[in-house]
PDB file of C-alpha atoms in Angstrom:
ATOM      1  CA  UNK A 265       6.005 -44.105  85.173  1.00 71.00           C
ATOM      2  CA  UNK A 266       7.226 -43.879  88.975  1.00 82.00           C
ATOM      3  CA  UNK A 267      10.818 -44.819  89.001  1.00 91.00           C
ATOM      4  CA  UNK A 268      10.831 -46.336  92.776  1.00 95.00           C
ATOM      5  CA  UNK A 269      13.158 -48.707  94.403  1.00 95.00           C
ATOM      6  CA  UNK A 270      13.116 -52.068  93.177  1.00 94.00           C
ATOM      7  CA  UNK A 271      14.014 -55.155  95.643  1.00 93.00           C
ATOM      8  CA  UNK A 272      17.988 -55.458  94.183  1.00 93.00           C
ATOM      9  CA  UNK A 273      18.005 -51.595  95.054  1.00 93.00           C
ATOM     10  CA  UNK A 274      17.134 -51.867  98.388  1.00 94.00           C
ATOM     11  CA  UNK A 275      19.325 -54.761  98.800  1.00 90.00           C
ATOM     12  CA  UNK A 276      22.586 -52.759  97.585  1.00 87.00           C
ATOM     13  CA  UNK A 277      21.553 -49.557  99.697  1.00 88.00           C
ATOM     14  CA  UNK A 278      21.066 -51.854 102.889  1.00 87.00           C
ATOM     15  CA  UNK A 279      24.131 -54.100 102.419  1.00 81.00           C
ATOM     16  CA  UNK A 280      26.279 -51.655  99.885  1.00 67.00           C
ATOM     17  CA  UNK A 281      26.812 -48.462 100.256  1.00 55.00           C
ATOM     18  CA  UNK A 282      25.892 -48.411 104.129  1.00 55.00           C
ATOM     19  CA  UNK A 283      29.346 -49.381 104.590  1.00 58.00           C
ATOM     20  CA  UNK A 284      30.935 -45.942 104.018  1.00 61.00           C
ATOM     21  CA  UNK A 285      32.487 -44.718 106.989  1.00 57.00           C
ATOM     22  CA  UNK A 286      32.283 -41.311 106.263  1.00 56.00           C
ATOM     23  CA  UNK A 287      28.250 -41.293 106.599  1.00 60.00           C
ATOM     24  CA  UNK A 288      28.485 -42.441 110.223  1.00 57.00           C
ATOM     25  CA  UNK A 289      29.055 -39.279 111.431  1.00 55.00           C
ATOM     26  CA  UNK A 290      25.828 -36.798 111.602  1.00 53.00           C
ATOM     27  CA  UNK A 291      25.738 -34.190 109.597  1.00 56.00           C
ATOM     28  CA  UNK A 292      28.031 -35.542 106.968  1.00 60.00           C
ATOM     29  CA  UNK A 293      26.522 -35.129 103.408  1.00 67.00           C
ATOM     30  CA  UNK A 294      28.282 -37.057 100.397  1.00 67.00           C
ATOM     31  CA  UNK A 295      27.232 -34.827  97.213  1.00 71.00           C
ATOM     32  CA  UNK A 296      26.193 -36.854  94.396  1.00 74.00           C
ATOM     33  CA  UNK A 297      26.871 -36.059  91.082  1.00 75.00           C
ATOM     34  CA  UNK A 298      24.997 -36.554  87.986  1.00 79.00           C
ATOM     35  CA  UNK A 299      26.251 -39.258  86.877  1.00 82.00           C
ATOM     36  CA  UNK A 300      25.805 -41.288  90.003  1.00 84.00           C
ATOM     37  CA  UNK A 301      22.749 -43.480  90.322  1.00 89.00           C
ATOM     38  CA  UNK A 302      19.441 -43.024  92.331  1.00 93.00           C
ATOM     39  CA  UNK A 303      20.505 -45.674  94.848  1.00 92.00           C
ATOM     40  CA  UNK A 304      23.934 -43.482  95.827  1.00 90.00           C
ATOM     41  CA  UNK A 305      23.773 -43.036  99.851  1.00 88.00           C
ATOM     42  CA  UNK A 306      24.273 -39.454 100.532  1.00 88.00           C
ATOM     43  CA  UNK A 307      24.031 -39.616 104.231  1.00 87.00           C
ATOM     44  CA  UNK A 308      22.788 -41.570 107.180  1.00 87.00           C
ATOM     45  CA  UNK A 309      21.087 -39.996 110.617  1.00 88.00           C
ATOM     46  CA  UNK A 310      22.706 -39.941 114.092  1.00 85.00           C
ATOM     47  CA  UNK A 311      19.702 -41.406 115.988  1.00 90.00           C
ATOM     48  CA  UNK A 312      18.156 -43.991 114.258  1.00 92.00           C
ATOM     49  CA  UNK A 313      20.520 -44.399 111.237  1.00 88.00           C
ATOM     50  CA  UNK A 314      17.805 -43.199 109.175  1.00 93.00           C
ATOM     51  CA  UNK A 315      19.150 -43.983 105.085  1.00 92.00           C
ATOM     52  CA  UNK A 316      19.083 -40.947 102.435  1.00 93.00           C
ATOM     53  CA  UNK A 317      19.396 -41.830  99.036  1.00 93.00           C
ATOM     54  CA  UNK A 318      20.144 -39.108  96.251  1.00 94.00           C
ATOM     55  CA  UNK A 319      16.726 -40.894  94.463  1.00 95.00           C
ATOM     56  CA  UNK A 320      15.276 -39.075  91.755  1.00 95.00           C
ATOM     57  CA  UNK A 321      11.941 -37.282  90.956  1.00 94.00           C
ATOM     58  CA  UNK A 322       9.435 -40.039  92.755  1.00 95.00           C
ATOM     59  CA  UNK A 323      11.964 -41.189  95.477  1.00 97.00           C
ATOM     60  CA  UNK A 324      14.544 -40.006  98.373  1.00 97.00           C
ATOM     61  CA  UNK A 325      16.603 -36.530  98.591  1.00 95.00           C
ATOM     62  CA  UNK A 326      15.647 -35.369  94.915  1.00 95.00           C
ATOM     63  CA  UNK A 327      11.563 -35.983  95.321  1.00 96.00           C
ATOM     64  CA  UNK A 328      11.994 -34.309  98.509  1.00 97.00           C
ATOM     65  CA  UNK A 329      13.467 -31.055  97.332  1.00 96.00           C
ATOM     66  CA  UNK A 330      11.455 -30.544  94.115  1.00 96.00           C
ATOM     67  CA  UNK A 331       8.244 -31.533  95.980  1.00 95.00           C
ATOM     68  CA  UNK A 332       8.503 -30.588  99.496  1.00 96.00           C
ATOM     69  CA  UNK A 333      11.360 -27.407  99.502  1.00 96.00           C
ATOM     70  CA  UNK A 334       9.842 -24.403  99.716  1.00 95.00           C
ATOM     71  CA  UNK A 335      12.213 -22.718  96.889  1.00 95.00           C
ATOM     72  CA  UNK A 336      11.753 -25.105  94.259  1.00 95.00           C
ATOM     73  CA  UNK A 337      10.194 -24.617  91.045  1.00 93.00           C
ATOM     74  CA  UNK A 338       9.182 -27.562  89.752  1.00 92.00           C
ATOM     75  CA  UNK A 339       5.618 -27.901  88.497  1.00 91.00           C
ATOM     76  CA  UNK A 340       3.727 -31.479  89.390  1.00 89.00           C
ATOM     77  CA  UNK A 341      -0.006 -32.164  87.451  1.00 91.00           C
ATOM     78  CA  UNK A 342      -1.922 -34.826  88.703  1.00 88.00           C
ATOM     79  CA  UNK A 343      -5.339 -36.490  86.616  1.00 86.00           C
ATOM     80  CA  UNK A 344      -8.797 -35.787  88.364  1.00 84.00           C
ATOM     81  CA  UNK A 345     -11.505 -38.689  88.343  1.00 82.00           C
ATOM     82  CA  UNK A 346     -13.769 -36.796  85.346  1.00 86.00           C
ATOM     83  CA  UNK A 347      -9.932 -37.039  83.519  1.00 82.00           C
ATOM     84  CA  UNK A 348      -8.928 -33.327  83.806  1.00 87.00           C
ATOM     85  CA  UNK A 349      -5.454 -32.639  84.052  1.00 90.00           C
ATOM     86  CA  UNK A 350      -4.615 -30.073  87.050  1.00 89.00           C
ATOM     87  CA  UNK A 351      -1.402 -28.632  89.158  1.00 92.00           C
ATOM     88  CA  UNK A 352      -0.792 -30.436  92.278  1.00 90.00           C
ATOM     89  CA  UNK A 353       0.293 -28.039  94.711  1.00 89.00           C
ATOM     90  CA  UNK A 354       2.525 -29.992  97.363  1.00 92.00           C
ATOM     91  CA  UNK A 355       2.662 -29.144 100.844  1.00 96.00           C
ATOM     92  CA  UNK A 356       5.949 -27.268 101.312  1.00 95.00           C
ATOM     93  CA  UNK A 357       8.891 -26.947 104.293  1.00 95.00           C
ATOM     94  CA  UNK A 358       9.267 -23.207 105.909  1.00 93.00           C
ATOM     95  CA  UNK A 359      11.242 -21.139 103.769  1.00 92.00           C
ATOM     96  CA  UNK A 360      14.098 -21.754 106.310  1.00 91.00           C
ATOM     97  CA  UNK A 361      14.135 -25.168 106.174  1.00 92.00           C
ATOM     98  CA  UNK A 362      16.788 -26.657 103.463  1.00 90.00           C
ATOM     99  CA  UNK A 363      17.778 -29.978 102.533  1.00 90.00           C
ATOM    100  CA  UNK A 364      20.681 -30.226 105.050  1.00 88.00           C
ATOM    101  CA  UNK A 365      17.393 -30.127 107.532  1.00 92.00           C
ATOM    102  CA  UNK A 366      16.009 -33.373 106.182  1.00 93.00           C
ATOM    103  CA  UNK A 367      17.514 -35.839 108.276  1.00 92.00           C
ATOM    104  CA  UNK A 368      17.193 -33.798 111.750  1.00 92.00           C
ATOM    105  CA  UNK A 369      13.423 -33.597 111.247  1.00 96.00           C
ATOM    106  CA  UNK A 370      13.229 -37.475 109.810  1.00 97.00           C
ATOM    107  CA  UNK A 371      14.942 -38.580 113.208  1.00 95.00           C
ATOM    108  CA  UNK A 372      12.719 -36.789 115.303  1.00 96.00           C
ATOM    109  CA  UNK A 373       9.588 -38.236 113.271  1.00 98.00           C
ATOM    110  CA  UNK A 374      11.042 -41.792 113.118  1.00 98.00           C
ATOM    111  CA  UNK A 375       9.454 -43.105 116.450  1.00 96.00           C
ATOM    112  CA  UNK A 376       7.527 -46.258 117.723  1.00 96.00           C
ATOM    113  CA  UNK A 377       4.758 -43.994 118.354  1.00 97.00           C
ATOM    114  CA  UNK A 378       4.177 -42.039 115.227  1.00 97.00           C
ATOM    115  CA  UNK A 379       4.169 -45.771 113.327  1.00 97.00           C
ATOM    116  CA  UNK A 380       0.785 -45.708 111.401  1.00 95.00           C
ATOM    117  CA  UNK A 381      -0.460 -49.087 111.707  1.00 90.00           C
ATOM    118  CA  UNK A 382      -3.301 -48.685 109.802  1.00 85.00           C
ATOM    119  CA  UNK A 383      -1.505 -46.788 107.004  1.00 80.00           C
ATOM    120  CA  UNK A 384      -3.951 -45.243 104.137  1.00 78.00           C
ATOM    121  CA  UNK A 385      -0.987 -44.293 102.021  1.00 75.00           C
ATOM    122  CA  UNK A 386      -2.023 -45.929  98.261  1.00 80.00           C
ATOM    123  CA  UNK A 387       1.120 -47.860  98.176  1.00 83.00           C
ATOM    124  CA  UNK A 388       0.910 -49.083 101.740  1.00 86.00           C
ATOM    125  CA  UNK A 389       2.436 -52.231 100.769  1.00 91.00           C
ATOM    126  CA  UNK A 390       5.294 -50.493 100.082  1.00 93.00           C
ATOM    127  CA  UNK A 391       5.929 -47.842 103.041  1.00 95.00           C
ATOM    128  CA  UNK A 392       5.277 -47.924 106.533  1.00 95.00           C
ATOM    129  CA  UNK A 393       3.832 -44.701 107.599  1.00 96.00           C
ATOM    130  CA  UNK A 394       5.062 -42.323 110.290  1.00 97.00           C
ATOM    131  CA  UNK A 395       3.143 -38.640 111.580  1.00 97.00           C
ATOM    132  CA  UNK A 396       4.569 -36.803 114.181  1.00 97.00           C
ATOM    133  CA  UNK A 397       5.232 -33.151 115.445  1.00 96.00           C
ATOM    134  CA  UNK A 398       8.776 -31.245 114.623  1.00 95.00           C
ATOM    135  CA  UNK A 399       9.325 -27.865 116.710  1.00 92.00           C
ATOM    136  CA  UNK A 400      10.420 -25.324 113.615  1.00 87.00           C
ATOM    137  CA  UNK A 401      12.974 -22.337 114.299  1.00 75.00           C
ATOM    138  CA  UNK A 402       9.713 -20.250 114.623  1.00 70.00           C
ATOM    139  CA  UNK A 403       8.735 -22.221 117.584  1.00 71.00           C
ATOM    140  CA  UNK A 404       5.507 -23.757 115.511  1.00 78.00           C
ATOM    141  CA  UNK A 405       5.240 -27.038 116.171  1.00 89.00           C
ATOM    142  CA  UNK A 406       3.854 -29.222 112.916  1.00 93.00           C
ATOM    143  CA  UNK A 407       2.478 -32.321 111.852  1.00 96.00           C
ATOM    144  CA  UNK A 408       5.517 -33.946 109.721  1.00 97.00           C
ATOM    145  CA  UNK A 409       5.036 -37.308 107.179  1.00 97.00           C
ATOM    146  CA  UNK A 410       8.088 -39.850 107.076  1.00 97.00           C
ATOM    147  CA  UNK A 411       7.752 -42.950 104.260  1.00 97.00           C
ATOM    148  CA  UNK A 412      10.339 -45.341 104.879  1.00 97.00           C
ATOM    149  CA  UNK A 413      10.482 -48.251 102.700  1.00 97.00           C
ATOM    150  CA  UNK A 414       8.399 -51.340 104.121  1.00 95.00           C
ATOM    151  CA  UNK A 415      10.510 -52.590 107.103  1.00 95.00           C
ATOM    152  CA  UNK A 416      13.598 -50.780 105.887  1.00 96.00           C
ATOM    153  CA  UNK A 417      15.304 -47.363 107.212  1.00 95.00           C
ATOM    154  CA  UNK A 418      15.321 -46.120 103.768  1.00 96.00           C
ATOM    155  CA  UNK A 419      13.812 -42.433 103.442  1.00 97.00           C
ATOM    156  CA  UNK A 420      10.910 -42.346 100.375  1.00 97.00           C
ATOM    157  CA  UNK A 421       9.714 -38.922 101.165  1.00 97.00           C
ATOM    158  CA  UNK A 422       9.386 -35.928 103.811  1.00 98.00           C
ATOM    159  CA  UNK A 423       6.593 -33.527 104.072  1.00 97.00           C
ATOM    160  CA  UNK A 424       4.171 -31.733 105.830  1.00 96.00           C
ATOM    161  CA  UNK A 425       0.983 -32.414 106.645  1.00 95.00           C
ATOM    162  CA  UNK A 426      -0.616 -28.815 106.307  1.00 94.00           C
ATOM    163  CA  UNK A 427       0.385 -26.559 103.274  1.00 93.00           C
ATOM    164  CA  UNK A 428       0.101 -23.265 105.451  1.00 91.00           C
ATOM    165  CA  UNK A 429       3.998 -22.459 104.478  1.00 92.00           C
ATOM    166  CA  UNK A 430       3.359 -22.623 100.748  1.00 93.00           C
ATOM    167  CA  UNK A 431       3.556 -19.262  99.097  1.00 91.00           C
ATOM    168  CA  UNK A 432      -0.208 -17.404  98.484  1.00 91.00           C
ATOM    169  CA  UNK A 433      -2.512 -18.368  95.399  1.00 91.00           C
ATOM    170  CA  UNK A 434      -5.154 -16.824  93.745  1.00 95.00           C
ATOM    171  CA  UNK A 435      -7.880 -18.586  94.079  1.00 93.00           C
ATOM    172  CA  UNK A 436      -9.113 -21.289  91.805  1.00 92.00           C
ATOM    173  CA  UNK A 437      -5.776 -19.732  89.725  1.00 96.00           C
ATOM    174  CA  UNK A 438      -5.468 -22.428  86.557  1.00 95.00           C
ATOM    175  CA  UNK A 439      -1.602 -21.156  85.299  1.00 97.00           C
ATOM    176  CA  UNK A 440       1.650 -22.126  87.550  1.00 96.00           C
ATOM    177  CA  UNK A 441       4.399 -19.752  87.133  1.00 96.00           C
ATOM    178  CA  UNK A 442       7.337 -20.960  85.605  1.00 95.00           C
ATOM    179  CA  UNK A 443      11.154 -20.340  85.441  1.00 95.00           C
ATOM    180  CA  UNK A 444      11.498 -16.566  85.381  1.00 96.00           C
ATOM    181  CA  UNK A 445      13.756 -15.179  83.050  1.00 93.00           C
ATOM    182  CA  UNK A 446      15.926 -11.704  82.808  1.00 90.00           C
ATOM    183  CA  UNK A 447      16.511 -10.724  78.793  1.00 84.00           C
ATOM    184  CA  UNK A 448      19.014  -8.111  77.540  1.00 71.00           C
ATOM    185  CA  UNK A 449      20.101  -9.431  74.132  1.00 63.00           C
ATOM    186  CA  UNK A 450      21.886  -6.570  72.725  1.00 66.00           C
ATOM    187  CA  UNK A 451      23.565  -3.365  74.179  1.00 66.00           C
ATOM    188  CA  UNK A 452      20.669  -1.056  72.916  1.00 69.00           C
ATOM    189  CA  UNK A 453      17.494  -3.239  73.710  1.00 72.00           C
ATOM    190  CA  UNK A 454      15.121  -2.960  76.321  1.00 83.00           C
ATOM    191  CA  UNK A 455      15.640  -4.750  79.208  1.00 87.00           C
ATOM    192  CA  UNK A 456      13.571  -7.283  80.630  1.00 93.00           C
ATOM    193  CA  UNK A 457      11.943  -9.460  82.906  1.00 95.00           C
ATOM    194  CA  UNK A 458      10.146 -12.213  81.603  1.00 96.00           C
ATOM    195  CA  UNK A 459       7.815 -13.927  84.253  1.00 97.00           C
ATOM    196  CA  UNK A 460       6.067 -16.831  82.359  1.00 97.00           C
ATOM    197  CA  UNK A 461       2.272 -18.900  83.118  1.00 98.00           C
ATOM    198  CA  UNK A 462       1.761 -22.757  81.966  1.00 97.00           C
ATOM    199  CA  UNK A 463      -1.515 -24.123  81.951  1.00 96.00           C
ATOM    200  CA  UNK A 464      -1.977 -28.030  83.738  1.00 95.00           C
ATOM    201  CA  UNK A 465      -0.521 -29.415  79.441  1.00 93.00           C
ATOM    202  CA  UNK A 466       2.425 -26.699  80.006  1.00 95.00           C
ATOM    203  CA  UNK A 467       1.030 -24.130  77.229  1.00 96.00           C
ATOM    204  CA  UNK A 468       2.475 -21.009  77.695  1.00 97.00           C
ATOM    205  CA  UNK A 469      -0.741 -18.951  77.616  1.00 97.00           C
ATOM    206  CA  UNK A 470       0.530 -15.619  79.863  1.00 98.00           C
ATOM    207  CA  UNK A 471       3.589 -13.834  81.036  1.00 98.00           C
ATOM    208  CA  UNK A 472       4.119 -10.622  83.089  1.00 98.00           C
ATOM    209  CA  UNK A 473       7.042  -8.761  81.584  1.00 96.00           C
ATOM    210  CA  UNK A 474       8.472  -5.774  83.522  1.00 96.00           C
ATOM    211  CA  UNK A 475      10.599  -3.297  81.127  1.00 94.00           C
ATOM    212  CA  UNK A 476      13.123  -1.232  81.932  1.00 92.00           C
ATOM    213  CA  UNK A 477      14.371   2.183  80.821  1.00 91.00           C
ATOM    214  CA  UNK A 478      16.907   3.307  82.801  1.00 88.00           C
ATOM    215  CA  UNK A 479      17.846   6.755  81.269  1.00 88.00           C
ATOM    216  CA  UNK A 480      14.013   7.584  82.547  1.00 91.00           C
ATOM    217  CA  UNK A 481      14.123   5.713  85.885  1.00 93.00           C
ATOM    218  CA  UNK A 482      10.858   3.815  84.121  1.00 94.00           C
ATOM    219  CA  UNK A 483      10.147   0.390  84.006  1.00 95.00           C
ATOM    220  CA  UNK A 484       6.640  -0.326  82.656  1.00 96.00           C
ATOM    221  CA  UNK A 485       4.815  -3.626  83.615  1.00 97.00           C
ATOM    222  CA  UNK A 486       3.216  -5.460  81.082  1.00 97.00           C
ATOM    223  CA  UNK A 487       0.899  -8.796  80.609  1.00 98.00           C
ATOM    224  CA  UNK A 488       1.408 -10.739  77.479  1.00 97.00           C
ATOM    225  CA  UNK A 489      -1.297 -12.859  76.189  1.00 98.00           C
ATOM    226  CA  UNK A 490      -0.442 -15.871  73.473  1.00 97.00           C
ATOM    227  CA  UNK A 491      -2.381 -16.956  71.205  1.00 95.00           C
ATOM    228  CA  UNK A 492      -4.723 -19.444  72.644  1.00 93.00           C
ATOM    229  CA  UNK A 493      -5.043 -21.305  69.032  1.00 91.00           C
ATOM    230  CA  UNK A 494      -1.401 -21.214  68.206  1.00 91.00           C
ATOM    231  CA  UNK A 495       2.111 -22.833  69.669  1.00 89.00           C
ATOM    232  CA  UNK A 496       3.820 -20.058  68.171  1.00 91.00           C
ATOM    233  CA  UNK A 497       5.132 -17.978  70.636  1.00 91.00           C
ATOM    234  CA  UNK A 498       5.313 -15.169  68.392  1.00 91.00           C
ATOM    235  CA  UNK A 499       1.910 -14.122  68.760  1.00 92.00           C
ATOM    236  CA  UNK A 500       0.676 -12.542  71.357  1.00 95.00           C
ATOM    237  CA  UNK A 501      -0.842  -9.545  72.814  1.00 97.00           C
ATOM    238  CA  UNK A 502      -0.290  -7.314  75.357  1.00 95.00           C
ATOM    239  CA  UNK A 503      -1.555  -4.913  78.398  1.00 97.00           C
ATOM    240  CA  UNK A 504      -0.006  -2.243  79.940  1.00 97.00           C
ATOM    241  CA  UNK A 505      -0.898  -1.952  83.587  1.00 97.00           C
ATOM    242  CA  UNK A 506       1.423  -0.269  85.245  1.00 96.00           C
ATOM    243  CA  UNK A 507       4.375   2.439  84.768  1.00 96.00           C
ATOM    244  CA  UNK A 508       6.696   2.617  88.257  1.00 96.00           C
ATOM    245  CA  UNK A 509      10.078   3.504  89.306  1.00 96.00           C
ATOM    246  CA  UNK A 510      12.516   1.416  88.441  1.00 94.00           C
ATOM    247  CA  UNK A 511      13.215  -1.207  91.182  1.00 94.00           C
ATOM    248  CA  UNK A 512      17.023  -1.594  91.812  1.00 91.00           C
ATOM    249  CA  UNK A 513      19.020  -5.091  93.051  1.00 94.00           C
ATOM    250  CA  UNK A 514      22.450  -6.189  93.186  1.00 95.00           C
ATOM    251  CA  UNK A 515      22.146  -8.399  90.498  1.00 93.00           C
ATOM    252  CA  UNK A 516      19.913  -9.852  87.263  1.00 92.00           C
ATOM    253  CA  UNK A 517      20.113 -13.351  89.336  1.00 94.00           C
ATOM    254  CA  UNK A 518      18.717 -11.912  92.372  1.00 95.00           C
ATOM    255  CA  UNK A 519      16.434  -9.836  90.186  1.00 95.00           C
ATOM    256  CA  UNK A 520      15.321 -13.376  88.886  1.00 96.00           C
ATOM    257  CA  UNK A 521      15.129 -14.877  92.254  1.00 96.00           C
ATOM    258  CA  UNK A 522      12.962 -12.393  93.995  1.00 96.00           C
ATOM    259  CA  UNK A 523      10.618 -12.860  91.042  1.00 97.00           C
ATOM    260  CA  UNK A 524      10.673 -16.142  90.555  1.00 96.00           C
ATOM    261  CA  UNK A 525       8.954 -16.457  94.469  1.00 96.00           C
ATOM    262  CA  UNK A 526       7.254 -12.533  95.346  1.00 95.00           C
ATOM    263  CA  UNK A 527       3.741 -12.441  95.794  1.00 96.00           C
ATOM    264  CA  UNK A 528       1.871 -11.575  92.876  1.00 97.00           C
ATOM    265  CA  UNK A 529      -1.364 -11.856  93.229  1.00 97.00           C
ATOM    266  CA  UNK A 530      -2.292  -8.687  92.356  1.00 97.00           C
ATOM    267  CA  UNK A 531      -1.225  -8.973  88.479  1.00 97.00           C
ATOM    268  CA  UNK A 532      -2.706 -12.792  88.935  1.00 98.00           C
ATOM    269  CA  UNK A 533      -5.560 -11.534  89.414  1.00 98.00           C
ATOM    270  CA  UNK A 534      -5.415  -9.557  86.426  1.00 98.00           C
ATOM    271  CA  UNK A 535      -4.502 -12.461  84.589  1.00 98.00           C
ATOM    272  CA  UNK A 536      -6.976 -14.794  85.602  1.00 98.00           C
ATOM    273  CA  UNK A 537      -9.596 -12.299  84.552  1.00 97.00           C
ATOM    274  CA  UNK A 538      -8.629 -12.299  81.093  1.00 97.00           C
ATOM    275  CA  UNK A 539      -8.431 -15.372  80.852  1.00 97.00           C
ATOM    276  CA  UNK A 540     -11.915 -15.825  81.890  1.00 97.00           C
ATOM    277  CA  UNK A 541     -12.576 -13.046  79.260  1.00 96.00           C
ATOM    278  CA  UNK A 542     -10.989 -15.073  76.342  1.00 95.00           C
ATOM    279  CA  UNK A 543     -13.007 -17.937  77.252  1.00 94.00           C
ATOM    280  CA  UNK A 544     -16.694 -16.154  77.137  1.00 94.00           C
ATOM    281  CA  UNK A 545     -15.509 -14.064  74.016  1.00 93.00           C
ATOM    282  CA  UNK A 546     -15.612 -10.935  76.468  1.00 95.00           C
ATOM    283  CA  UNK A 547     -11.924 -10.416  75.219  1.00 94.00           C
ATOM    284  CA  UNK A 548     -10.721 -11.165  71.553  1.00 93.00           C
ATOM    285  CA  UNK A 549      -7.456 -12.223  70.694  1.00 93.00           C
ATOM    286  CA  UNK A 550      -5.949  -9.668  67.460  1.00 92.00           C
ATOM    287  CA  UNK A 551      -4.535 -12.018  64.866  1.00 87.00           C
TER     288      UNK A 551
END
């Protein structure tokens, strides 16, 4: 269930926490911490003293950056009318753009102009609407959604109105990838990359692992393929598809991180295949 602002929230916000003198100044950020609640101002905008709350997964900063930022990893399903469950890919901010960015592009949205009158939002009742165009550091200018709460300065949510910055997909591709992960458990083992698939219920069904030998300058990549029938993790297959070089960086976290966002649509395609082939009984799973 959405975890919006209620009535008493927008109350404090407006006639609270506003009074910090800190957040008068632009470009000052308060940083939340955990244990602070979704209402906590973290910072208000020079212009039109737009409000930013630290909010949560459906509301303000946090909905923002695991929606809308273009390095997040959160995955988001969403219920079709015939009841299948599917990803819902969000539009996503330039790879350049972070959070810090928010309120700079809400200020320059937040205009008597770009007020929606007729707003076709679902919760319209709740949010006024506003659409206008931001100039990005790649001189693109872009169609940018602000929901304020209903006759309020308080930010809901941020986005854009195309998804031409989110990162390539395979068409019609049914897995999301999820967090990547680099194993070494012991001294002598293998080292890995583990880059893992969900399906819409968050099965893991596929992973691309990448294996590395360094005393032969090998790493081998490799698609694993669990047992369709089974939660156990335990069981699965696996492909060989490639033997290369091994690929070099300054650290297992930036390892992770590269992986975590490259483009691989290549291998997707791969996987995507077989998984079509486990469906028609083309491919067998080996119990």
């Amino acid at each position: 269930m959405e975890q919006l602002l209620t009535k008493e929230d927008i109350k404090e916000i407006l006639y609270g926490n506003f009074k910090n003198p800190v957040l008068r100044y632009y470009g000052t950020r308060l940083i939340p911490k955990e244990h602070h609640p979704h209402t906590t101002l973290v910072a208000v905008s020079d212009r039109h003293s737009l409000l930013l709350i630290k909010g949560n997964k459906d509301t303000g900063n946090q909905h923002i950056i695991d929606r809308h930022n273009y390095w997040s990893t959160k995955l988001y399903t969403v219920q079709k009318e015939n009841g299948e469950t599917v990803f819902q890919h969000q539009s996503r901010f330039p790879g350049d753009v972070s959070p810090f960015h928010f309120l700079a592009i809400a200020d320059e949205i937040y205009k008597p102009e770009n007020l929606i009158k007729d707003n076709p939002h679902r919760d319209s009742d709740k949010f006024d609407l506003y659409v206008g165009e931001y100039l990005f550091e790649k001189k693109n200018k872009e169609k940018v959604k602000l929901l304020v709460y209903k006759n309020t300065k308080i930010i809901h949510s941020l986005f854009l109105q195309s998804a031409k910055y989110n990162k390539k997909r395979v068409n019609k591709f049914p897995f999301s990838r999820g967090e990547v992960k680099y194993a070494k458990k012991k001294p002598d083992e293998v080292r890995k990359v583990l880059i893992p698939y969900f399906d819409s219920k968050f099965k893991l069904c596929f992973g691309i692992t990448i294996e590395k030998y360094p005393e032969h300058n090998r790493e081998d990549i490799i698609i694993m393929i669990f047992d369709p029938e089974s939660s156990d993790l335990s069981k699965y297959n696996f492909i060989k598809i490639q033997e290369r070089e091994i690929k070099n960086f300054v650290s297992e976290q930036a390892e992770e991180f590269n992986y975590q966002h490259a483009d691989l649509r290549e291998v997707e395609k791969l996987i995507q295949k077989l998984d079509n082939d486990l469906k028609s009984g083309r491919y067998e799973f080996k119990r």
